[in-house]
Coordinates of C-alpha atoms in Angstrom, one line a residue:
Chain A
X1 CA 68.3 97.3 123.8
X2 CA 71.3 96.8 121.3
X3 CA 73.2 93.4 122.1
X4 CA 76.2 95.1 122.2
X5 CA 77.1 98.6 123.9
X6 CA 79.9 101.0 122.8
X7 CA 79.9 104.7 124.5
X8 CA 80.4 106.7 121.2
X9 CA 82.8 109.3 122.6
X10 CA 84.4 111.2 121.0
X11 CA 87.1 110.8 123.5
X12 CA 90.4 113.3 123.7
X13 CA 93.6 112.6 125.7
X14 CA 96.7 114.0 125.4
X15 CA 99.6 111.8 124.0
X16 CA 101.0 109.2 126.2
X17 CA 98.3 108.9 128.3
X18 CA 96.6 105.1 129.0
X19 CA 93.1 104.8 127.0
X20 CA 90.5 102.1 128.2
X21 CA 87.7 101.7 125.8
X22 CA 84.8 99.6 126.9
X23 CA 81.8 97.3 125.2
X24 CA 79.0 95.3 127.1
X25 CA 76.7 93.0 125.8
X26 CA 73.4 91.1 126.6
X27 CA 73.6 88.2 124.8
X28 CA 75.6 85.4 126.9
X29 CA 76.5 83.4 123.6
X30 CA 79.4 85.2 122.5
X31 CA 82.5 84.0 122.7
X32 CA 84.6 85.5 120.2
X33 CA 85.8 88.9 120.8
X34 CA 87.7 91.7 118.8
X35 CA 88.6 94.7 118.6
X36 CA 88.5 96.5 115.2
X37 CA 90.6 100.0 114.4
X38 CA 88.6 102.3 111.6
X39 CA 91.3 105.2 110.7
X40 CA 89.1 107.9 109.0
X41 CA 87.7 106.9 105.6
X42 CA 89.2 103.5 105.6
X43 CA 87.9 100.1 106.5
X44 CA 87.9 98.9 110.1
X45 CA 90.8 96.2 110.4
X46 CA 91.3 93.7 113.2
X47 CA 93.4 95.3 116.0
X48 CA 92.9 92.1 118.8
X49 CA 91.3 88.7 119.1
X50 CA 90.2 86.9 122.4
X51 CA 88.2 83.8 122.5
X52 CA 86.0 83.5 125.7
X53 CA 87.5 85.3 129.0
X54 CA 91.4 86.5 129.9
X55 CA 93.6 88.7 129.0
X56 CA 95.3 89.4 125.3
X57 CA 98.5 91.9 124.9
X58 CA 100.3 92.8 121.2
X59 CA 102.5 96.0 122.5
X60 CA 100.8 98.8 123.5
X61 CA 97.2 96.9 123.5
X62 CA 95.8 95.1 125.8
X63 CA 92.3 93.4 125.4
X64 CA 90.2 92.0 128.3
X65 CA 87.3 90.1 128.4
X66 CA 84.8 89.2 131.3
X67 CA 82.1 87.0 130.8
X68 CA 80.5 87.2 134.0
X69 CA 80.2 90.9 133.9
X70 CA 79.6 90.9 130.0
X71 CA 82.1 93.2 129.4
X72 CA 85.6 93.9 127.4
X73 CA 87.7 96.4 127.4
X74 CA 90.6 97.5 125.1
X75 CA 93.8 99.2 127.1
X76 CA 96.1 101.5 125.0
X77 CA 99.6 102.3 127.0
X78 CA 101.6 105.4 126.2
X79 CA 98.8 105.9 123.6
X80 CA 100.0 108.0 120.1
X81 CA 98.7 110.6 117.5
X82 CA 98.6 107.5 115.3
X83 CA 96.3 105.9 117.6
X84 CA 93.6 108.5 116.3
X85 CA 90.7 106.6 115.0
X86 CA 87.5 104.9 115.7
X87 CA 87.9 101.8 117.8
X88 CA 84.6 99.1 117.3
X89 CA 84.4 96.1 119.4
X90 CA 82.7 92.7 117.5
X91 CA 82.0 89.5 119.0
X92 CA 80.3 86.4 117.4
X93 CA 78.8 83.3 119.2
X94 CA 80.6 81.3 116.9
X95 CA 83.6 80.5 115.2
X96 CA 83.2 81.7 111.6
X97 CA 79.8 83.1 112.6
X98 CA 78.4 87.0 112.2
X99 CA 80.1 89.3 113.8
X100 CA 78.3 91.7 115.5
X101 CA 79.8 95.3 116.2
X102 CA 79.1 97.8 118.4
X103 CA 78.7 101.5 117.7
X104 CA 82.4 102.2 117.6
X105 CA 84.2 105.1 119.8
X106 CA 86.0 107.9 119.1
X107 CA 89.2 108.6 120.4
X108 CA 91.6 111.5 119.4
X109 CA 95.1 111.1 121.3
X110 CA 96.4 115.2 121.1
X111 CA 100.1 115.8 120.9
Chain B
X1 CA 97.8 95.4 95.5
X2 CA 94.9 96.1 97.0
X3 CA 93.3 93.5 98.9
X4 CA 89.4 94.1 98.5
X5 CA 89.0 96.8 96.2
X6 CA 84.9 98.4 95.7
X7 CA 83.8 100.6 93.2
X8 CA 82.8 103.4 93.1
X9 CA 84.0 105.0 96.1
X10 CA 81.7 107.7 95.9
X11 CA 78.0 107.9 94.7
X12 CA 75.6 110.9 95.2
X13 CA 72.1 110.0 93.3
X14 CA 68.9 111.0 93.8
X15 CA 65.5 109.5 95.4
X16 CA 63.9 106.4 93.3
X17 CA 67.5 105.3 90.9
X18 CA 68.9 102.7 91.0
X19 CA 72.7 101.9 91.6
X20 CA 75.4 99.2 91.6
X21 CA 78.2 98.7 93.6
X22 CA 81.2 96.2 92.4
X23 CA 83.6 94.1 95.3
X24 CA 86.4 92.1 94.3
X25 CA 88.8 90.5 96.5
X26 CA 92.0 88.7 96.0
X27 CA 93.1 87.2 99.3
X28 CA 91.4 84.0 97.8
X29 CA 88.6 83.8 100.5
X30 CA 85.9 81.7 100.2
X31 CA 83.2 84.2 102.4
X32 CA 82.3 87.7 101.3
X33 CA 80.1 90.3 102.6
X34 CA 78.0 93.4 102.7
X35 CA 78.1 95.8 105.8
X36 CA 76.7 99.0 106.2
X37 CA 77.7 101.9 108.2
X38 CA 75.0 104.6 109.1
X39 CA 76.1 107.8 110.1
X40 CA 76.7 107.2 113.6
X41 CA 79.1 104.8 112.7
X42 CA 77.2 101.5 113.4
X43 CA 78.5 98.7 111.3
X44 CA 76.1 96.1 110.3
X45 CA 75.8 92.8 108.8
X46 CA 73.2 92.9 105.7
X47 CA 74.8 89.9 103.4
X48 CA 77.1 86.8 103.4
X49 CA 77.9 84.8 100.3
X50 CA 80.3 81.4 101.2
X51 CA 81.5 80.3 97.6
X52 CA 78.7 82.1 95.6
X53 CA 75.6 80.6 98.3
X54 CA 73.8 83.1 99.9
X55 CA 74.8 82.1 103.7
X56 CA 73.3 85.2 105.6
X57 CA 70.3 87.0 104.7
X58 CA 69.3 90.0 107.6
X59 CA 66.4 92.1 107.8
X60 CA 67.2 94.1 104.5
X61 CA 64.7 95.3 101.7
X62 CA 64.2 93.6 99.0
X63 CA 65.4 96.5 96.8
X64 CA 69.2 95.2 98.1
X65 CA 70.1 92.4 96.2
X66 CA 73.5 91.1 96.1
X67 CA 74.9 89.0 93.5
X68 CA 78.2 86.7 93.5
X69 CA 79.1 85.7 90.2
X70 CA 82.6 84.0 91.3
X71 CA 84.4 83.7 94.7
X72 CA 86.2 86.9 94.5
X73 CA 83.6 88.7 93.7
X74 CA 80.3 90.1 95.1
X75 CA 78.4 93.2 93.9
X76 CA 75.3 95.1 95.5
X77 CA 72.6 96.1 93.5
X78 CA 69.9 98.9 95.3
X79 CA 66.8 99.2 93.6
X80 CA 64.5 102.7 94.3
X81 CA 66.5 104.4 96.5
X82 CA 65.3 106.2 99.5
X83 CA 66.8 108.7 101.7
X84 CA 67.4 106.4 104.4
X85 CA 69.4 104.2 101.8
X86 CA 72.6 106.7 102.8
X87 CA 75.2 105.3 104.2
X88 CA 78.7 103.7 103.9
X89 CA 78.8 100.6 102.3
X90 CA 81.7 98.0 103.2
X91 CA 82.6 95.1 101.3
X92 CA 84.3 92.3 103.4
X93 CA 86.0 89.1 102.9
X94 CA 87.6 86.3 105.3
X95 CA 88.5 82.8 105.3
X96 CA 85.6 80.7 105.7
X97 CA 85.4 80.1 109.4
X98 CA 87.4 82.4 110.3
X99 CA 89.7 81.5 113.5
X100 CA 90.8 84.8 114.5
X101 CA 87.7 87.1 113.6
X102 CA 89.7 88.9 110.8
X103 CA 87.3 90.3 107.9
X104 CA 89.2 92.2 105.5
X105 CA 87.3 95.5 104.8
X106 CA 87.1 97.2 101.9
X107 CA 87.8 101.1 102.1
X108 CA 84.1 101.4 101.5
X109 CA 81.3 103.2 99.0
X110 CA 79.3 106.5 100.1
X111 CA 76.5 106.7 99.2
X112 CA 74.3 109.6 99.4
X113 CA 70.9 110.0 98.2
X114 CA 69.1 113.4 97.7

């Protein structure tokens, strides 16, 4: 079993709709959580940060963490063609320590 | 300017070469890194350099070895390729101890070997 779980996709939605994207994990250590955005190509690059459990929002993103259930979750609102991209949760046990990144999921918003 | 620039960004080489691939940064971290990316997209650790020092070390072949001359810059050198040996190739930097989880990627090397 992988420490952390991503559901590949690909998902489709059609612009505007809300996106929930979704990561468990075994290991109870973590407690640094992110969300990374990889546009075709490119690099991934931080999209959210949460440390231990709560909410986060920047805009049209929403991150969530639950550390009972061992699961986060990363909510796009009134989601865009630019929004197009693979979306890869990471989480580390410590600050400054390895990240480690799930499998990373699909998602193509149509317009 | 680009942040954390590899070369090349392309390599296509055949079973048993040998290839480098260059990193530099210049967002002045301290910590650098090697990731790979296998084809269904899972992204994963295989070296961290803090200042030069070799800080993390995963399960890789010893054919990968990584060198840091300076700060700024960390190379990867891949002895014998195999097939398995394909693969994106990210280059990452961050602050050392990085508060907010940011790593700046690289845009990455392909590799592919025949």
């Amino acid at each position: 079993q992988k420490e952390v779980e991503q559901d590949p996709g690909p998902l489709s939605v059609p612009e505007g709709a809300i996106v929930s994207l979704n990561c468990t994990y075994s290991n109870s250590a973590f407690q640094y959580f992110m969300w990374y955005r990889q546009y075709s190509r490119k690099g991934p690059e931080l999209l959210m940060y949460t440390y231990s459990s709560g909410n986060k929002e920047d805009g049209r993103f929403t991150a969530q963490v639950d550390k009972s259930s061992k699961y986060i979750s990363l909510f796009i609102r009134d989601s865009q063609p630019s929004d197009s991209a693979t979306y890869l949760c990471a989480m580390s046990r410590y600050q400054g320590g390895k990240l480690i990144f799930g499998q990373g999921t699909e998602l193509s918003v149509k317009p | 300017d680009t942040a954390v620039s590899q070369t090349p960004k392309y390599l296509v080489t055949q079973m048993g070469n040998d290839k480098s691939i260059k990193c530099e940064q210049n967002l002045g971290h301290d910590t650098m890194y090697w990731y790979k990316q296998d084809s269904k997209k899972f992204l994963k650790i295989m070296f961290s350099y803090n200042n030069k020092e070799l800080i993390i070390n995963e399960t890789v072949p010893n054919r990968f070895s990584p060198k840091s001359p300076d700060k700024a810059h960390l190379n990867l050198h891949i002895n014998s390729l195999e097939l398995g040996d394909s693969a994106v190739y990210f280059c990452a930097s961050s602050q050392e101890g990085w508060d907010t989880g940011e790593l700046f990627f690289g845009e990455g090397s392909r590799l592919t070997v025949l």
